[in-house]
Coordinates of C-alpha atoms in Angstrom, one line a residue:
M238 CA 9.4 -98.3 -14.3
C239 CA 11.8 -97.4 -11.5
G240 CA 14.8 -99.7 -11.0
I241 CA 15.9 -101.7 -7.9
V242 CA 19.1 -103.5 -7.1
G243 CA 20.1 -105.2 -3.9
Y244 CA 23.2 -107.2 -2.9
I245 CA 24.5 -109.3 -0.1
G246 CA 27.7 -111.4 -0.3
K247 CA 31.4 -111.2 -0.5
R248 CA 31.9 -108.4 -2.9
T249 CA 32.0 -104.8 -2.1
A250 CA 28.4 -103.7 -2.6
I251 CA 28.7 -100.2 -4.1
P252 CA 30.2 -101.3 -7.4
V253 CA 27.6 -104.0 -7.8
L254 CA 24.8 -101.7 -7.1
V255 CA 26.0 -98.9 -9.4
E256 CA 26.7 -101.4 -12.2
G257 CA 23.2 -102.9 -11.8
L258 CA 21.6 -99.4 -11.9
K259 CA 23.5 -98.7 -15.0
K260 CA 21.9 -101.7 -16.7
L261 CA 18.5 -100.2 -15.7
E262 CA 19.1 -96.8 -17.2
Y263 CA 17.2 -97.7 -20.4
R264 CA 14.0 -97.7 -18.3
G265 CA 14.3 -93.9 -17.7
Y266 CA 14.9 -92.2 -14.4
D267 CA 15.3 -88.7 -12.8
S268 CA 17.3 -89.5 -9.6
A269 CA 19.2 -92.3 -8.1
G270 CA 20.6 -93.5 -4.8
V271 CA 22.2 -96.2 -2.7
A272 CA 22.2 -97.3 0.9
V273 CA 24.8 -99.6 2.6
L274 CA 25.5 -100.8 6.1
D275 CA 28.8 -99.5 7.3
Q276 CA 30.1 -99.5 10.9
Q277 CA 26.8 -99.7 12.7
K278 CA 25.1 -97.2 10.6
I279 CA 23.2 -96.9 7.3
L280 CA 25.0 -94.7 4.8
V281 CA 22.7 -93.2 2.2
S282 CA 23.9 -91.4 -0.8
K283 CA 21.5 -89.8 -3.5
S284 CA 21.7 -87.6 -6.5
V285 CA 19.3 -85.9 -8.9
G286 CA 19.8 -86.6 -12.6
K287 CA 22.1 -89.1 -14.2
L288 CA 24.1 -91.9 -12.4
V289 CA 27.4 -90.2 -13.1
A290 CA 26.5 -87.6 -10.5
L291 CA 25.9 -90.4 -7.9
E292 CA 29.2 -92.0 -8.8
E293 CA 31.1 -88.7 -8.3
E294 CA 29.6 -88.4 -4.9
L295 CA 30.4 -91.9 -3.9
G296 CA 34.0 -91.8 -5.1
E297 CA 36.3 -94.7 -4.9
D298 CA 36.4 -95.3 -1.1
Y299 CA 32.9 -94.6 0.0
S300 CA 32.4 -97.9 1.7
Q301 CA 33.6 -101.4 1.7
S302 CA 30.3 -102.8 3.0
C303 CA 29.1 -106.1 1.4
I304 CA 25.4 -105.4 1.7
G305 CA 23.3 -102.6 0.2
I306 CA 20.3 -101.5 -1.9
G307 CA 20.1 -99.1 -4.9
H308 CA 17.4 -97.4 -6.8
T309 CA 16.8 -95.3 -9.9
R310 CA 13.5 -93.3 -9.6
W311 CA 10.9 -92.3 -12.1
A312 CA 9.0 -89.7 -10.2
T313 CA 5.3 -90.3 -9.3
H314 CA 4.7 -88.8 -5.9
G315 CA 6.7 -85.7 -5.6
R316 CA 8.9 -84.1 -8.2
P317 CA 12.5 -85.1 -8.8
S318 CA 14.6 -83.9 -6.0
F319 CA 17.2 -85.0 -3.5
V320 CA 14.7 -85.6 -0.6
N321 CA 12.3 -87.4 -2.9
A322 CA 15.1 -89.8 -4.3
H323 CA 15.3 -93.3 -2.8
P324 CA 16.4 -94.9 -0.6
H325 CA 14.2 -93.6 2.2
S326 CA 14.7 -94.0 5.9
D327 CA 12.8 -93.9 9.2
C328 CA 13.2 -91.4 12.0
K329 CA 16.1 -93.2 13.6
Q330 CA 17.9 -94.2 10.5
D331 CA 17.5 -97.8 11.4
F332 CA 15.8 -98.9 8.2
A333 CA 16.2 -98.0 4.5
V334 CA 13.7 -98.9 1.8
V335 CA 13.6 -98.8 -2.0
H336 CA 10.3 -99.2 -3.7
N337 CA 8.7 -99.4 -7.2
G338 CA 5.0 -98.9 -7.7
I339 CA 2.4 -96.9 -5.9
I340 CA 1.2 -97.2 -2.3
E341 CA -2.6 -96.3 -2.7
N342 CA -3.3 -95.5 0.9
Y343 CA -0.1 -93.7 1.9
L344 CA -1.8 -90.4 2.8
E345 CA -4.0 -92.0 5.5
L346 CA -1.0 -94.0 6.8
K347 CA 1.2 -91.0 6.8
D348 CA -1.4 -89.0 8.9
K349 CA -1.6 -91.9 11.5
L350 CA 2.3 -92.0 11.6
I351 CA 2.6 -88.3 12.1
E352 CA 0.0 -88.5 14.9
K353 CA 2.4 -91.0 16.6
G354 CA 5.4 -88.7 16.3
H355 CA 7.0 -89.8 13.1
Q356 CA 8.7 -87.0 11.1
F357 CA 8.7 -87.1 7.3
V358 CA 11.0 -85.3 5.0
S359 CA 9.8 -86.2 1.5
E360 CA 6.6 -86.0 -0.6
T361 CA 6.8 -89.6 -1.6
D362 CA 4.5 -92.6 -0.8
T363 CA 7.7 -94.7 -0.4
E364 CA 8.8 -93.0 2.9
V365 CA 5.7 -94.3 4.5
L366 CA 7.1 -97.8 4.1
A367 CA 10.3 -97.0 6.1
H368 CA 8.3 -95.5 9.0
L369 CA 5.9 -98.4 9.0
V370 CA 8.8 -100.8 9.4
E371 CA 10.0 -98.7 12.2
D372 CA 6.6 -98.6 13.9
F373 CA 6.0 -102.4 13.6
Y374 CA 9.6 -103.5 14.5
E375 CA 9.8 -105.6 17.7
G376 CA 13.1 -107.4 17.1
D377 CA 12.0 -109.4 14.0
L378 CA 12.5 -107.7 10.7
E379 CA 10.5 -110.3 8.7
E380 CA 7.5 -109.9 11.0
A381 CA 7.6 -106.2 10.8
V382 CA 7.7 -106.3 7.0
R383 CA 4.8 -108.8 7.0
K384 CA 2.7 -106.4 9.0
V385 CA 3.5 -103.6 6.6
L386 CA 2.4 -105.7 3.7
V387 CA -1.1 -106.4 5.1
T388 CA -1.4 -102.7 6.1
I389 CA -0.6 -101.1 2.7
R390 CA -2.7 -101.1 -0.5
G391 CA -1.4 -100.7 -4.0
S392 CA 1.3 -102.2 -6.4
Y393 CA 4.8 -102.5 -5.3
A394 CA 8.2 -104.2 -5.3
M395 CA 10.2 -103.2 -2.3
V396 CA 13.5 -104.1 -0.5
V397 CA 14.3 -103.3 3.1
L398 CA 17.8 -102.9 4.6
S399 CA 18.0 -102.9 8.4
L400 CA 20.6 -101.8 10.9
K401 CA 18.8 -104.0 13.5
D402 CA 19.2 -107.1 11.3
P403 CA 22.5 -106.4 9.5
D404 CA 22.9 -109.7 7.8
K405 CA 19.7 -109.9 5.6
L406 CA 17.6 -108.2 3.0
V407 CA 13.9 -108.5 3.0
A408 CA 12.0 -108.0 -0.3
A409 CA 8.3 -108.4 -1.5
R410 CA 6.3 -107.9 -4.6
K411 CA 2.7 -107.2 -5.5
D412 CA 2.0 -106.3 -9.3
S413 CA 5.6 -105.0 -9.8
P414 CA 8.4 -107.3 -10.9
M415 CA 11.1 -108.7 -8.6
V416 CA 13.7 -111.4 -9.1
V417 CA 16.4 -113.0 -6.9
G418 CA 19.7 -113.8 -8.4
L419 CA 21.6 -116.9 -7.1
G420 CA 25.3 -116.8 -6.8
D421 CA 28.1 -118.6 -4.9
G422 CA 28.0 -117.2 -1.4
E423 CA 26.2 -114.1 -2.7
F424 CA 22.7 -113.2 -3.7
F425 CA 21.0 -110.3 -5.5
V426 CA 17.5 -108.9 -5.7
A427 CA 16.4 -106.7 -8.5
S428 CA 13.4 -105.4 -10.4
D429 CA 14.8 -106.6 -13.7
I430 CA 16.9 -109.5 -14.7
T431 CA 19.1 -107.1 -16.7
A432 CA 20.6 -105.6 -13.5
I433 CA 22.2 -108.9 -12.4
L434 CA 23.2 -110.6 -15.6
N435 CA 26.8 -109.7 -15.2
Y436 CA 26.9 -111.9 -12.1
T437 CA 24.4 -114.8 -12.5
R438 CA 22.1 -116.3 -14.9
K439 CA 20.2 -118.3 -12.3
V440 CA 17.2 -116.5 -10.7
Y441 CA 14.0 -117.0 -8.9
I442 CA 11.2 -115.0 -10.3
L443 CA 8.9 -113.9 -7.5
D444 CA 5.1 -114.1 -8.0
D445 CA 2.6 -111.6 -6.6
G446 CA 2.1 -112.0 -2.9
E447 CA 5.6 -113.4 -2.2
M448 CA 8.2 -112.1 0.2
V449 CA 11.8 -113.2 0.3
V450 CA 14.5 -113.1 3.0
V451 CA 18.0 -113.1 1.6
T452 CA 21.2 -113.7 3.7
K453 CA 24.7 -114.7 2.7
E454 CA 23.8 -118.3 3.2
E455 CA 20.3 -118.8 1.8
V456 CA 17.2 -117.5 0.2
K457 CA 13.8 -118.0 1.9
I458 CA 10.6 -117.4 0.0
T459 CA 7.2 -117.2 1.7
D460 CA 3.8 -115.8 1.1
F461 CA 2.8 -112.7 3.0
V462 CA 1.4 -114.8 5.9
G463 CA 4.7 -116.7 6.3
N464 CA 4.0 -120.0 4.6
L465 CA 7.1 -121.3 2.7
R466 CA 7.1 -121.3 -1.0
T467 CA 9.2 -123.5 -3.4
K468 CA 10.5 -122.1 -6.7
E469 CA 12.1 -123.5 -9.8
V470 CA 15.3 -121.9 -10.7
F471 CA 15.0 -119.9 -14.0
D472 CA 18.1 -120.1 -16.2
V473 CA 18.4 -116.9 -18.2
K474 CA 19.4 -117.6 -21.9
W475 CA 18.9 -114.1 -23.2
D476 CA 21.7 -111.8 -24.0
A477 CA 22.0 -108.4 -22.2
V478 CA 20.2 -106.5 -24.9
A479 CA 17.3 -108.9 -25.0
A480 CA 17.1 -108.8 -21.2
E481 CA 16.6 -105.1 -21.2
K482 CA 13.5 -105.9 -23.3
G483 CA 12.3 -108.5 -20.9
G484 CA 12.9 -111.2 -23.5
Y485 CA 10.7 -109.4 -26.1
E486 CA 12.2 -108.6 -29.5
H487 CA 11.4 -104.9 -29.3
F488 CA 10.6 -102.4 -26.7
M489 CA 7.4 -101.6 -28.4
L490 CA 6.1 -105.1 -28.0
K491 CA 7.2 -105.1 -24.4
E492 CA 5.4 -101.9 -23.8
I493 CA 2.2 -103.1 -25.5
H494 CA 2.3 -106.0 -23.1
E495 CA 2.8 -103.7 -20.1
Q496 CA -0.5 -102.0 -20.7
P497 CA -2.7 -104.1 -18.3
K498 CA -0.4 -103.1 -15.5
A499 CA -0.2 -99.5 -16.6
L500 CA -3.9 -99.3 -16.7
R501 CA -4.1 -100.8 -13.3
D502 CA -1.5 -98.4 -11.9
T503 CA -3.1 -95.3 -13.4
M504 CA -6.4 -96.0 -11.6
L505 CA -4.9 -96.9 -8.2
G506 CA -6.3 -94.8 -5.4
R507 CA -8.5 -92.9 -7.8
L508 CA -11.6 -95.1 -7.8
K509 CA -13.3 -95.8 -4.5
D510 CA -16.9 -96.6 -3.4
G511 CA -18.3 -95.9 -6.8
S512 CA -16.8 -92.4 -7.1
V513 CA -13.7 -90.8 -8.7
F514 CA -11.1 -89.2 -6.5
L515 CA -8.6 -87.0 -8.4
K516 CA -6.5 -85.4 -5.5
E517 CA -4.5 -83.5 -8.2
V518 CA -7.6 -81.7 -9.6
D519 CA -9.2 -79.2 -7.3
L520 CA -12.2 -77.9 -9.2
T521 CA -15.2 -77.0 -7.0
L522 CA -18.8 -76.9 -8.2
E523 CA -18.7 -73.1 -8.0
Q524 CA -15.6 -73.0 -10.3
L525 CA -17.1 -75.5 -12.7
A526 CA -20.2 -73.4 -12.8
R527 CA -18.2 -70.6 -14.4
I528 CA -16.9 -72.9 -17.1
N529 CA -18.8 -72.6 -20.4
K530 CA -16.3 -74.1 -22.8
V531 CA -13.5 -76.7 -22.8
Y532 CA -10.6 -77.0 -25.1
I533 CA -8.4 -80.1 -25.3
V534 CA -5.0 -79.3 -26.8
A535 CA -2.3 -81.9 -27.8
C536 CA -0.2 -83.3 -30.6
G537 CA -0.1 -86.6 -32.5
T538 CA -1.2 -89.6 -30.4
A539 CA -2.1 -87.4 -27.5
W540 CA -4.4 -85.5 -29.8
H541 CA -6.2 -88.8 -30.6
A542 CA -6.7 -89.3 -26.9
G543 CA -8.2 -85.8 -26.8
L544 CA -10.7 -86.8 -29.5
V545 CA -11.9 -89.5 -27.2
G546 CA -11.9 -87.1 -24.3
K547 CA -14.2 -84.7 -26.2
T548 CA -17.0 -87.3 -26.5
L549 CA -16.7 -88.4 -22.9
I550 CA -16.8 -84.9 -21.4
E551 CA -19.6 -83.7 -23.7
R552 CA -21.7 -86.9 -23.0
W553 CA -21.1 -87.1 -19.3
A554 CA -20.4 -83.5 -18.1
H555 CA -22.5 -81.6 -20.6
L556 CA -19.8 -79.2 -21.4
P557 CA -19.1 -78.1 -25.1
V558 CA -15.5 -79.3 -26.1
E559 CA -13.2 -78.3 -28.9
V560 CA -10.1 -80.5 -29.7
D561 CA -7.2 -78.6 -31.1
I562 CA -3.8 -79.6 -32.5
A563 CA -1.4 -77.7 -30.4
S564 CA 0.7 -76.4 -33.3
E565 CA -2.5 -74.6 -34.7
F566 CA -4.0 -73.5 -31.4
R567 CA -2.2 -70.3 -30.9
Y568 CA -2.4 -69.1 -34.5
R569 CA -6.1 -69.2 -35.0
G570 CA -7.0 -66.7 -32.2
P571 CA -9.0 -69.1 -29.9
I572 CA -11.7 -67.5 -27.8
I573 CA -10.4 -68.0 -24.3
D574 CA -11.1 -66.3 -21.0
D575 CA -11.5 -67.0 -17.3
H576 CA -14.7 -69.1 -18.2
T577 CA -12.6 -71.5 -20.2
L578 CA -11.1 -74.9 -19.1
V579 CA -8.1 -76.0 -21.1
I580 CA -6.9 -79.6 -21.0
V581 CA -3.4 -80.2 -22.4
I582 CA -2.2 -83.8 -22.9
S583 CA 1.5 -84.6 -23.3
Q584 CA 3.4 -87.9 -22.6
S585 CA 6.7 -86.2 -21.9
G586 CA 5.3 -83.0 -20.4
E587 CA 7.8 -81.1 -22.6
T588 CA 6.1 -81.0 -26.1
A589 CA 7.0 -77.6 -27.3
D590 CA 3.7 -76.8 -29.1
T591 CA 1.6 -78.1 -26.2
L592 CA 3.6 -76.1 -23.7
A593 CA 3.2 -73.0 -25.8
A594 CA -0.6 -73.5 -25.9
L595 CA -0.7 -74.0 -22.1
R596 CA 1.1 -70.7 -21.6
E597 CA -1.2 -68.9 -24.1
A598 CA -4.3 -70.3 -22.3
K599 CA -3.0 -69.2 -18.8
N600 CA -2.2 -65.7 -20.1
R601 CA -5.8 -65.4 -21.2
G602 CA -7.1 -66.4 -17.8
A603 CA -8.1 -70.1 -18.5
R604 CA -8.0 -72.8 -16.0
V605 CA -5.5 -75.4 -17.2
V606 CA -5.6 -79.2 -16.4
A607 CA -2.6 -81.3 -17.7
V608 CA -2.6 -85.0 -18.4
T609 CA 1.0 -86.2 -18.5
N610 CA 3.3 -89.1 -17.7
V611 CA 6.3 -87.2 -16.3
V612 CA 6.2 -85.8 -12.8
G613 CA 8.3 -82.6 -12.6
S614 CA 8.0 -81.9 -16.3
T615 CA 7.5 -78.3 -17.4
V616 CA 3.8 -79.0 -18.3
S617 CA 3.2 -80.5 -14.9
R618 CA 4.8 -77.6 -13.1
E619 CA 2.9 -74.9 -15.1
A620 CA -0.6 -76.3 -15.2
H621 CA -3.1 -75.5 -12.4
D622 CA -4.0 -79.1 -12.1
V623 CA -2.4 -82.3 -13.1
I624 CA -3.5 -85.8 -13.8
F625 CA -0.4 -88.1 -13.9
T626 CA -0.6 -91.2 -16.1
W627 CA 1.5 -93.8 -14.3
A628 CA 2.6 -95.6 -17.4
G629 CA 6.3 -95.4 -16.6
P630 CA 9.1 -94.7 -19.1
E631 CA 8.3 -95.5 -22.7
I632 CA 11.3 -96.3 -24.8
A633 CA 9.8 -97.0 -28.3
V634 CA 9.1 -93.9 -30.3
A635 CA 5.6 -95.1 -31.2
S636 CA 3.5 -94.5 -28.1
T637 CA 1.4 -97.4 -26.8
K638 CA 1.1 -97.6 -22.9
A639 CA 1.3 -93.8 -22.6
Y640 CA -1.5 -93.4 -25.0
I641 CA -3.8 -96.0 -23.3
T642 CA -3.3 -94.4 -19.9
Q643 CA -4.0 -90.9 -21.4
L644 CA -7.3 -92.4 -22.5
E645 CA -7.9 -93.7 -19.0
G646 CA -7.0 -90.3 -17.6
M647 CA -9.7 -88.7 -19.9
V648 CA -12.2 -91.3 -18.7
M649 CA -11.6 -90.5 -15.1
L650 CA -11.5 -86.7 -15.8
G651 CA -14.8 -86.9 -17.6
L652 CA -16.4 -88.9 -14.8
Y653 CA -14.9 -86.4 -12.2
L654 CA -16.4 -83.4 -14.0
A655 CA -19.8 -85.2 -14.2
Q656 CA -19.6 -86.2 -10.5
V657 CA -18.8 -82.6 -9.4
K658 CA -21.5 -81.1 -11.7
G659 CA -24.1 -83.7 -10.9
T660 CA -24.7 -84.4 -14.6
L661 CA -24.6 -88.2 -14.2
P662 CA -26.5 -90.1 -11.6
Q663 CA -24.2 -91.5 -9.0
E664 CA -25.5 -95.0 -9.8
K665 CA -24.4 -94.5 -13.4
I666 CA -21.0 -93.3 -12.4
G667 CA -20.7 -96.4 -10.2
E668 CA -21.6 -98.6 -13.1
I669 CA -19.0 -97.1 -15.3
I670 CA -16.3 -97.4 -12.6
T671 CA -17.2 -101.1 -12.1
A672 CA -16.6 -101.6 -15.8
L673 CA -13.3 -99.5 -15.7
K674 CA -11.9 -101.7 -13.1
L675 CA -12.3 -104.7 -15.3
I676 CA -10.4 -103.2 -18.2
P677 CA -6.9 -104.2 -17.2
E678 CA -8.0 -107.9 -17.1
Q679 CA -9.9 -107.5 -20.4
A680 CA -6.8 -105.8 -21.9
Q681 CA -4.9 -109.0 -21.1
E682 CA -7.6 -111.1 -22.9
V683 CA -7.0 -109.0 -26.0
L684 CA -3.2 -109.6 -25.8
D685 CA -3.9 -113.3 -25.6
Q686 CA -5.1 -113.1 -29.2
E687 CA -1.6 -112.0 -30.4
D688 CA -1.1 -115.1 -32.6
L689 CA -4.2 -114.3 -34.6
I690 CA -3.2 -110.7 -35.2
K691 CA 0.4 -111.8 -36.1
E692 CA -1.0 -114.1 -38.8
L693 CA -3.2 -111.3 -40.2
A694 CA -0.2 -109.0 -40.4
Q695 CA 1.5 -111.2 -43.0
S696 CA -1.1 -110.2 -45.5
F697 CA 0.0 -106.6 -45.2
V698 CA 3.7 -107.1 -46.2
K699 CA 3.2 -105.8 -49.8
V700 CA 0.4 -103.4 -49.1
E701 CA 1.0 -99.7 -49.9
D702 CA -2.3 -98.2 -48.7
A703 CA -4.7 -98.9 -46.0
F704 CA -7.9 -97.4 -44.6
F705 CA -9.3 -97.4 -41.1
I706 CA -13.0 -96.6 -40.6
G707 CA -15.3 -96.2 -37.7
R708 CA -18.0 -93.9 -36.2
S709 CA -18.1 -91.9 -33.0
L710 CA -15.5 -93.2 -30.6
D711 CA -14.4 -95.9 -33.1
W712 CA -13.4 -93.2 -35.5
A713 CA -11.2 -91.6 -32.9
V714 CA -9.4 -95.0 -32.3
A715 CA -9.2 -95.5 -36.1
M716 CA -7.1 -92.3 -36.2
E717 CA -4.6 -93.7 -33.7
G718 CA -4.6 -97.1 -35.5
A719 CA -3.8 -95.4 -38.8
L720 CA -1.0 -93.4 -37.2
K721 CA 0.6 -96.5 -35.7
L722 CA 0.6 -98.2 -38.9
K723 CA 2.0 -95.4 -41.0
E724 CA 4.7 -94.4 -38.5
I725 CA 6.4 -97.8 -38.0
S726 CA 5.6 -99.8 -41.1
Y727 CA 5.7 -96.8 -43.6
I728 CA 2.5 -97.9 -45.2
H729 CA 0.3 -95.0 -46.3
A730 CA -2.6 -95.3 -43.9
E731 CA -5.6 -93.0 -43.3
A732 CA -8.6 -93.0 -41.0
Y733 CA -12.0 -91.8 -42.0
A734 CA -15.3 -91.3 -40.3
A735 CA -17.2 -94.2 -41.9
G736 CA -20.1 -91.9 -43.0
E737 CA -17.7 -89.9 -45.1
L738 CA -16.7 -92.7 -47.5
K739 CA -19.1 -91.5 -50.1
H740 CA -17.5 -88.0 -50.1
G741 CA -14.4 -89.1 -52.0
T742 CA -12.7 -91.9 -50.2
L743 CA -14.5 -94.7 -52.0
A744 CA -12.7 -93.7 -55.2
L745 CA -9.5 -95.0 -53.7
V746 CA -10.8 -98.4 -52.4
T747 CA -9.8 -101.4 -54.6
E748 CA -9.2 -105.1 -54.0
E749 CA -5.7 -104.2 -53.1
T750 CA -6.7 -101.9 -50.3
P751 CA -7.3 -103.5 -46.8
V752 CA -9.9 -101.7 -44.7
I753 CA -9.9 -102.1 -40.8
A754 CA -13.4 -101.4 -39.7
L755 CA -14.1 -100.7 -36.0
A756 CA -17.7 -101.3 -34.8
T757 CA -18.2 -101.2 -31.1
Q758 CA -20.5 -98.2 -30.7
R759 CA -24.0 -99.7 -30.4
D760 CA -25.9 -96.6 -31.3
V761 CA -24.2 -96.4 -34.8
Y762 CA -23.4 -100.1 -35.3
D763 CA -25.9 -100.7 -38.1
K764 CA -24.7 -97.6 -40.0
T765 CA -21.1 -98.8 -39.7
I766 CA -22.1 -102.2 -41.1
S767 CA -23.7 -100.4 -44.1
N768 CA -20.4 -98.6 -44.7
V769 CA -18.5 -101.9 -44.5
K770 CA -20.7 -103.3 -47.2
E771 CA -19.9 -100.3 -49.4
V772 CA -16.2 -101.0 -49.3
K773 CA -16.8 -104.8 -49.7
A774 CA -18.8 -103.9 -52.9
R775 CA -15.6 -102.4 -54.2
D776 CA -13.8 -105.7 -53.5
A777 CA -11.8 -104.4 -50.5
R778 CA -10.5 -107.0 -47.9
V779 CA -12.1 -106.0 -44.6
I780 CA -10.9 -106.8 -41.1
G781 CA -13.6 -106.0 -38.6
L782 CA -13.1 -105.2 -34.9
T783 CA -16.1 -105.7 -32.5
Y784 CA -17.3 -107.1 -29.3
R785 CA -17.0 -110.8 -28.5
G786 CA -20.3 -112.5 -29.1
N787 CA -21.3 -110.3 -32.1
T788 CA -21.3 -113.0 -34.7
N789 CA -23.2 -110.9 -37.3
M790 CA -20.1 -108.9 -38.2
A791 CA -18.4 -112.0 -39.5
K792 CA -21.1 -112.1 -42.3
S793 CA -19.9 -108.8 -43.6
V794 CA -16.1 -108.9 -43.4
D795 CA -13.2 -111.2 -44.3
H796 CA -11.7 -111.5 -40.8
V797 CA -12.9 -110.5 -37.3
I798 CA -10.9 -109.5 -34.2
Y799 CA -13.0 -109.7 -31.1
V800 CA -12.6 -107.7 -27.8
P801 CA -14.4 -108.3 -24.5
E802 CA -17.7 -106.5 -24.2
T803 CA -17.8 -103.4 -22.1
I804 CA -19.5 -100.0 -21.9
D805 CA -19.3 -98.3 -25.2
E806 CA -17.4 -95.3 -23.8
L807 CA -14.6 -97.6 -22.5
A808 CA -14.2 -99.5 -25.8
P809 CA -11.3 -97.4 -27.0
L810 CA -9.2 -98.8 -24.1
L811 CA -9.6 -102.3 -25.7
T812 CA -9.9 -101.7 -29.4
V813 CA -6.6 -99.9 -29.7
I814 CA -4.6 -102.9 -28.5
P815 CA -5.2 -105.1 -31.6
L816 CA -4.4 -102.1 -33.8
Q817 CA -1.1 -101.7 -32.0
L818 CA -0.2 -105.3 -32.4
L819 CA -1.2 -105.3 -36.0
S820 CA 1.1 -102.3 -36.7
Y821 CA 3.9 -103.9 -34.8
Y822 CA 3.8 -107.3 -36.7
V823 CA 3.4 -105.6 -40.1
S824 CA 6.4 -103.5 -39.3
V825 CA 8.4 -106.5 -38.3
A826 CA 7.3 -108.4 -41.4
R827 CA 8.4 -105.6 -43.6
G828 CA 11.8 -105.4 -41.9
C829 CA 11.4 -102.0 -40.4
D830 CA 13.1 -100.4 -37.4
V831 CA 10.2 -100.8 -35.0
D832 CA 11.5 -98.9 -32.0
K833 CA 13.1 -96.1 -33.9
P834 CA 11.2 -95.4 -37.1
R835 CA 12.9 -93.1 -39.6
N836 CA 12.6 -89.3 -39.2
L837 CA 10.8 -89.5 -35.9
A838 CA 11.7 -88.6 -32.3
K839 CA 10.2 -89.6 -29.0
S840 CA 9.7 -86.1 -27.5
V841 CA 9.1 -83.1 -29.8
T842 CA 10.6 -80.2 -28.0
V843 CA 10.9 -77.7 -30.9
E844 CA 8.1 -76.1 -32.8

């Protein structure tokens, strides 16, 4: 997501840091900054926007220091601004910190530090780290950082620069990537190998729970307690372009594999003690009592997330929900007033039709909740409440990790509404939350079946038409599966509610038409299998998608893809992953431009 670069050695640090940050621009960012040690003080320079602005501020003679840290920020806590940009410092400017990830308990830590007299200047969770180092420091930087690591909760990669210990950098990671580059009398730390390939191809890849102390002479790696760790040197053989993709052939595949982490990050700090805590949403029972209707408004993939959200909110919060395509919403005269809750979903937060729908809803008195991936976006600024999906920047045009975190956002919002309204027993909410916490690990289990799905994709190379079918939430996911296949492989693909096959669609089913059948919703499973048999009777080749352990489905289809068993309402978080992989590998097999499909753009900012 955000980018980190650190350097200590014999070169002037600023050019190394800036060059490294440039190599990380592909990840997306909204601000940047560097900190170096210079004549007994830490010099910090920041800018909002592109790196060129930071370069202009630094000039050619900013500092000749040979140690420093740099950062490109993708906003999560606090909108893009000068004060929210990294690096962040403590009260006395003795320490500077850069950080990727989310500090889950930063608010309670911040309150305690303020009580001790610490003064904060930003809205970020990262600034807490600098003040904690200051608070714990007693002459030993390594020990101070270790105390910080056992105090914080969340996911992070962090690097600390200290005026008190001017000859070292201390870094650590948990859930967010961090590497150490090995040079001749110089060392590098970075969140991505890409940032340091110009200088070295020999790296240590830190594992979760590891801390590293880097000086000009050596690299020392320990666990968070202080026990020494030994690492094998990883020799990077990728070229620079491949390195940007983490060794993956395409950004889309990389982003599919980032989904377990994105799911984990999006729920961080929001699920505690069997309850949902959405600090960004401030709807009281009295306000919800006034709501008699909910609209979910979005475009494309986000609209498909809205279809899932409709079922969850109606089932859990007992509120009637309509899902509208944003480009149609304003023009059909929707019935909206101050008793209406409007939920808008947009990855970029700049989707023109969705933004127009948001403004129309507000003008008519509705309460608007936004689900978006970009802090500081227009949608996030104009909505009354915002649920940020911490998927990080998404480079490929076809959305994967942004979509799956939108689903997760709808799950948490549905549970939150039910929790406030009291429409679900707390025990049931706790049961769903327990299952939701397992989803990232289960998502990885699905990804581990990649070779099977890759093999299935070969049979789609000459296909011209494909159908996706399912019922209930499976139908909503089928819609997304069909969209993925058509937008990157250019195969004509359509999704149908399985019960609608008799109303026309069966006329198009032949032995040359593959059908992907989703069957995870237990209350309609038998009916879905009946529909599968209808298409099998027309000689269609059927790929089934169901829970692991359901051996019966194999009797009715040609191939089965299994996902781990979960609560039915959470199944979309797992079943979409094999559909993404299938679309990806079909596209590769057909020789298509996976990351940049023809005629499509990442963010649709015009009507």
